[in-house]
Coordinates of C-alpha atoms in Angstrom, one line a residue:
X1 CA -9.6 16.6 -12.6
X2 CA -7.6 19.5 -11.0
X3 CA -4.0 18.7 -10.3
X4 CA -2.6 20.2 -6.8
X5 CA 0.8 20.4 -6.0
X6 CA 2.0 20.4 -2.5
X7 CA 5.8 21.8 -2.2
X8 CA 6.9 20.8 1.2
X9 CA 10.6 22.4 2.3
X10 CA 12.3 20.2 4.7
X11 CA 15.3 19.4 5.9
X12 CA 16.0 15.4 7.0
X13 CA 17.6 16.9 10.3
X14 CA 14.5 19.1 11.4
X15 CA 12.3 16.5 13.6
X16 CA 9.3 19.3 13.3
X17 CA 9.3 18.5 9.6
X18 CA 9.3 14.8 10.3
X19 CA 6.7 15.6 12.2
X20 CA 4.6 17.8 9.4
X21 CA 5.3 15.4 7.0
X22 CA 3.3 12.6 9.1
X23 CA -0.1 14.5 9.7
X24 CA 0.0 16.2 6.2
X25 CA 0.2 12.5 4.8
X26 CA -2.6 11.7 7.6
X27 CA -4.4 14.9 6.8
X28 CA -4.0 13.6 2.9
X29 CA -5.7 10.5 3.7
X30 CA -8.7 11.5 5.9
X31 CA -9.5 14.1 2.8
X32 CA -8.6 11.7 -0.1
X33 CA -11.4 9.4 1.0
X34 CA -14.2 12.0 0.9
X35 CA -16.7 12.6 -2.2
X36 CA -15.1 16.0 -2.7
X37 CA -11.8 15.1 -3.1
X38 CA -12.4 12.9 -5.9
X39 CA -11.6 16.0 -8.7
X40 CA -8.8 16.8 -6.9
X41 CA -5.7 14.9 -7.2
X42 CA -2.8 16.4 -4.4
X43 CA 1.2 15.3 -5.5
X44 CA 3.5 16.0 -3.0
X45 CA 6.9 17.9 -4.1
X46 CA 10.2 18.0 -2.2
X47 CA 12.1 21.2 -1.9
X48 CA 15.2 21.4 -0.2
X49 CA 16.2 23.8 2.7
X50 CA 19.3 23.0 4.9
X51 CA 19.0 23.9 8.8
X52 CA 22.8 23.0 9.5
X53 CA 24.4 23.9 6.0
X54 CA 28.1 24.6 7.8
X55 CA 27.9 20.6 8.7
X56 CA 31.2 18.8 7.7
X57 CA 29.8 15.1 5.4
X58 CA 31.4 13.6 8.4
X59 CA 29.1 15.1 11.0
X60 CA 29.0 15.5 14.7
X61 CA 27.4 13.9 18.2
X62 CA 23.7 14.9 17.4
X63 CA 22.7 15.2 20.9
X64 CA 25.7 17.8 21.6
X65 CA 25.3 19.7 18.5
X66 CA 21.1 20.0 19.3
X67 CA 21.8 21.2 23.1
X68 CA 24.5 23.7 22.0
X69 CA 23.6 25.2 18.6
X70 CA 19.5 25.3 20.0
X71 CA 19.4 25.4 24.1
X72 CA 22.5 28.0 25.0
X73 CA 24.6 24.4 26.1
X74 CA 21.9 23.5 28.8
X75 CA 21.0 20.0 29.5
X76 CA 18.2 21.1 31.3
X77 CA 16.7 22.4 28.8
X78 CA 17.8 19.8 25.8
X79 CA 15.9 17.0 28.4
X80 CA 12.8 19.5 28.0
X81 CA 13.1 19.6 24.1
X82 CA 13.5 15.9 24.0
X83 CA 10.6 15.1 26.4
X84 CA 7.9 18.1 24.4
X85 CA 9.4 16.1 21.1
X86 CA 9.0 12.5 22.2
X87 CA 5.6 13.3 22.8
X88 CA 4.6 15.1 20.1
X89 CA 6.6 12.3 18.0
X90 CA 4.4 9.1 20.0
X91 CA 1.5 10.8 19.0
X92 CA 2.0 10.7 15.3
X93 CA 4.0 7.4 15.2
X94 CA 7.8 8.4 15.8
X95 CA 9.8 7.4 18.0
X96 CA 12.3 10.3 18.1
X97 CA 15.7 9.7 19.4
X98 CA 18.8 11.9 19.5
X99 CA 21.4 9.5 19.5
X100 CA 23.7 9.1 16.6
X101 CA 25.4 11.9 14.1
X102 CA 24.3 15.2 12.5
X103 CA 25.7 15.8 9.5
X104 CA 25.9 18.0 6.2
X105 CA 22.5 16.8 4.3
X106 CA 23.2 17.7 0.6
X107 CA 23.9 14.9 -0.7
X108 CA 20.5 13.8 0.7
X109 CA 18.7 16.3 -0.9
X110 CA 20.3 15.3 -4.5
X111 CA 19.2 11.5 -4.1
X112 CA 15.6 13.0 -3.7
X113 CA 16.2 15.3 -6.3
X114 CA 17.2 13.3 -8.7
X115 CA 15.0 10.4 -7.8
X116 CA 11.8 12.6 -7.8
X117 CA 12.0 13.5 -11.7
X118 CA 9.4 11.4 -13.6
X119 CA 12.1 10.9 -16.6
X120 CA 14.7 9.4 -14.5
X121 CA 14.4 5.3 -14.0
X122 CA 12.6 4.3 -10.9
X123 CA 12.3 8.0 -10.3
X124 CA 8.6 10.4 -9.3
X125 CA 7.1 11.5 -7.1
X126 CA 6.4 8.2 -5.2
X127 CA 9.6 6.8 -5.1
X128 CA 11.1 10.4 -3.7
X129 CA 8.4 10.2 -0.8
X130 CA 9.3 6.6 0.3
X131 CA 13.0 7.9 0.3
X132 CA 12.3 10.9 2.3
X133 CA 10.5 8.8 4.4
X134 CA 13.4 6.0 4.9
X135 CA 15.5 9.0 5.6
X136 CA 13.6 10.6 8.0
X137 CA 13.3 6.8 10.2
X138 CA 16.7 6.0 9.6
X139 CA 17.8 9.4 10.9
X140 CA 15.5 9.7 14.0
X141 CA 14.3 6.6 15.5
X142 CA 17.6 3.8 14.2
X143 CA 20.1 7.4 14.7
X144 CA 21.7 6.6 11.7
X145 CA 24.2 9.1 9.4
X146 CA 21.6 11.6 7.6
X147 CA 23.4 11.2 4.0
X148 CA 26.0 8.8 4.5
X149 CA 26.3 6.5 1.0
X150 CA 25.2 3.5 3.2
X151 CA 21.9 5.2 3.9
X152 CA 21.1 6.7 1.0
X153 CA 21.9 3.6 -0.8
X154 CA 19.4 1.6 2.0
X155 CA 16.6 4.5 1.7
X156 CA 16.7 4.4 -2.5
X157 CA 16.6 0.3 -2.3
X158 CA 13.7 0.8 -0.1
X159 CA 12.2 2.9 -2.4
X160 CA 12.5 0.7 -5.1
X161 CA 15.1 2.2 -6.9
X162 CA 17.5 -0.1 -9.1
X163 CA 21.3 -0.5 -6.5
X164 CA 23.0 0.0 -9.6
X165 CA 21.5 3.1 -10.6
X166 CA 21.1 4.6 -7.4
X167 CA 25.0 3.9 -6.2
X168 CA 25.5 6.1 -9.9
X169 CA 23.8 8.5 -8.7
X170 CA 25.1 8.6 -4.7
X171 CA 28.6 8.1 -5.5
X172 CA 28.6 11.2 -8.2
X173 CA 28.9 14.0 -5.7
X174 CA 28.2 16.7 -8.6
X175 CA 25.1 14.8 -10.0
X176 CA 22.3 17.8 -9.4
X177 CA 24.3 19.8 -7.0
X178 CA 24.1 23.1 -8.4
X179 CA 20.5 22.2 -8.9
X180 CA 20.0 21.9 -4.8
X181 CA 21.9 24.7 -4.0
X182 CA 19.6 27.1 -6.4
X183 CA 16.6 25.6 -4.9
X184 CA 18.0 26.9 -1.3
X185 CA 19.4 30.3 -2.8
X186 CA 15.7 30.8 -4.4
X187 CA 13.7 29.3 -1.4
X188 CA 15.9 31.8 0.6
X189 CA 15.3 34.7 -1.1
X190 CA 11.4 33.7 -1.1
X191 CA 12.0 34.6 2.7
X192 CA 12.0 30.8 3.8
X193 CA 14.3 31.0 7.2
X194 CA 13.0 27.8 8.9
X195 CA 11.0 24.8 7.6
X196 CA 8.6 23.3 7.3
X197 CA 6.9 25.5 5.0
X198 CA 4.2 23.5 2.9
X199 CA 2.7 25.5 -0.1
X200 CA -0.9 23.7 -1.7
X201 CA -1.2 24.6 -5.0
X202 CA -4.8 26.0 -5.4
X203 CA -7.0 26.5 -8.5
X204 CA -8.0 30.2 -7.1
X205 CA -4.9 30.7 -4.9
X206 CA -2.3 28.9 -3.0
X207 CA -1.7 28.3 0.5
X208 CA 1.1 28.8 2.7
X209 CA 1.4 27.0 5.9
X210 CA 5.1 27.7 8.1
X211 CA 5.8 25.1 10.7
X212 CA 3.7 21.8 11.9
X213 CA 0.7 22.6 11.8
X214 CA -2.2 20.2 13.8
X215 CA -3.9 17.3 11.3
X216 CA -6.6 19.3 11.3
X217 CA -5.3 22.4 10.4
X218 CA -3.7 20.5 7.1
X219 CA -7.7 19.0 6.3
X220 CA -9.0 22.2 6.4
X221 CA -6.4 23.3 3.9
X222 CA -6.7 20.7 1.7
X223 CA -10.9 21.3 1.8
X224 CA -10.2 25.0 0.8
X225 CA -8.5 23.6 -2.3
X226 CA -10.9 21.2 -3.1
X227 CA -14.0 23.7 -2.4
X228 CA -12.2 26.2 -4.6
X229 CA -11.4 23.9 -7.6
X230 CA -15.1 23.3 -8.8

């Protein structure tokens, strides 16, 4: 059995990596069902990036802060973005909307941090995917607060994750922070400027893929590392 890790950089207030996360996991099952795969066993890895990382905890009108920061102040445009993006959302099960608050995500990526260590009660990797995954709903189709204590403390009971261990965790603001930032300083000076950047761990060599990529393209990926692991 070869072990593949997948290390996909995201940020819970990028929609595009909302958006890769959904085909790779549909990419993941299409190629998970096939004779090949069987060797192979793919474990997807969180690694933070921050898009916004100047974000007050408190945050800001999402909508505003979307059509300023991204489309010069134009509504015209932010209509356009939300139209391309609704569409490209309906067609891999989100329903995008732009309501609600942005906000400073750290704290977010701590929870999935901490909660993706195999030693850490109710943590691994499953339990860190259903939280990303909670996150990423609750943040663009019910436009709640990206890492307010409520939702993190609605995505980790979702996950599975013990309330009293996971408000330990949420409410200690310095539990694994140093550890995030690193992972952005080191992801940074590996040249990531924008996510989603998902790296598959190969047997013969790894594969980088920036931005969301087509269901397809992800199979073909995960075949390469299959093919090259016999």
């Amino acid at each position: 059995m070869y072990d593949s890790t997948i290390t996909f950089t995201f940020d819970i207030i990028c929609p595009w990596t909302y958006l890769a996360k959904k085909r790779l996991d549909e990419a993941l099952r299409i190629v998970r069902l096939t004779d090949e795969a069987s060797n192979v066993n793919f474990t997807v890895k969180f690694s933070p990036y921050q898009l916004y990382p100047g974000a007050s905890k408190q945050g800001e009108d999402k909508h505003a802060w979307y059509r300023k920061s991204r489309y010069g102040d134009s509504e015209e445009k932010m209509e356009m973005y939300i139209k391309v993006m609704t569409a490209y959302g309906q067609s891999a099960g989100i329903d995008y909307k732009f309501g609600g608050t942005v906000a400073n995500t750290i704290d977010a990526h701590r929870i999935v941090q901490h909660f993706q260590q195999e030693d850490v009660r109710g943590g691994g990797p499953e339990t860190a995917d259903k939280i990303v995954m909670a996150l990423y709903r609750m943040y663009f189709q019910e436009e709640k607060h990206p890492s307010s204590e409520e939702t993190l403390l609605a995505a980790c009971k979702e996950a599975g994750v013990d309330e009293g261990e996971a408000r330990k965790v949420i409410g200690d603001e310095y539990e694994g922070l140093m550890d995030v930032k690193n992972m952005i300083r080191e992801s940074e000076s590996n040249g990531v400027d924008s996510v989603p950047v998902v790296n598959v761990e190969g047997r013969r060599r790894d594969i980088n893929l920036t931005g969301a990529q087509d269901v397809g393209e992800y199979v073909k990926t995960l075949e390469r590392i299959v093919k090259e692991s016999e």
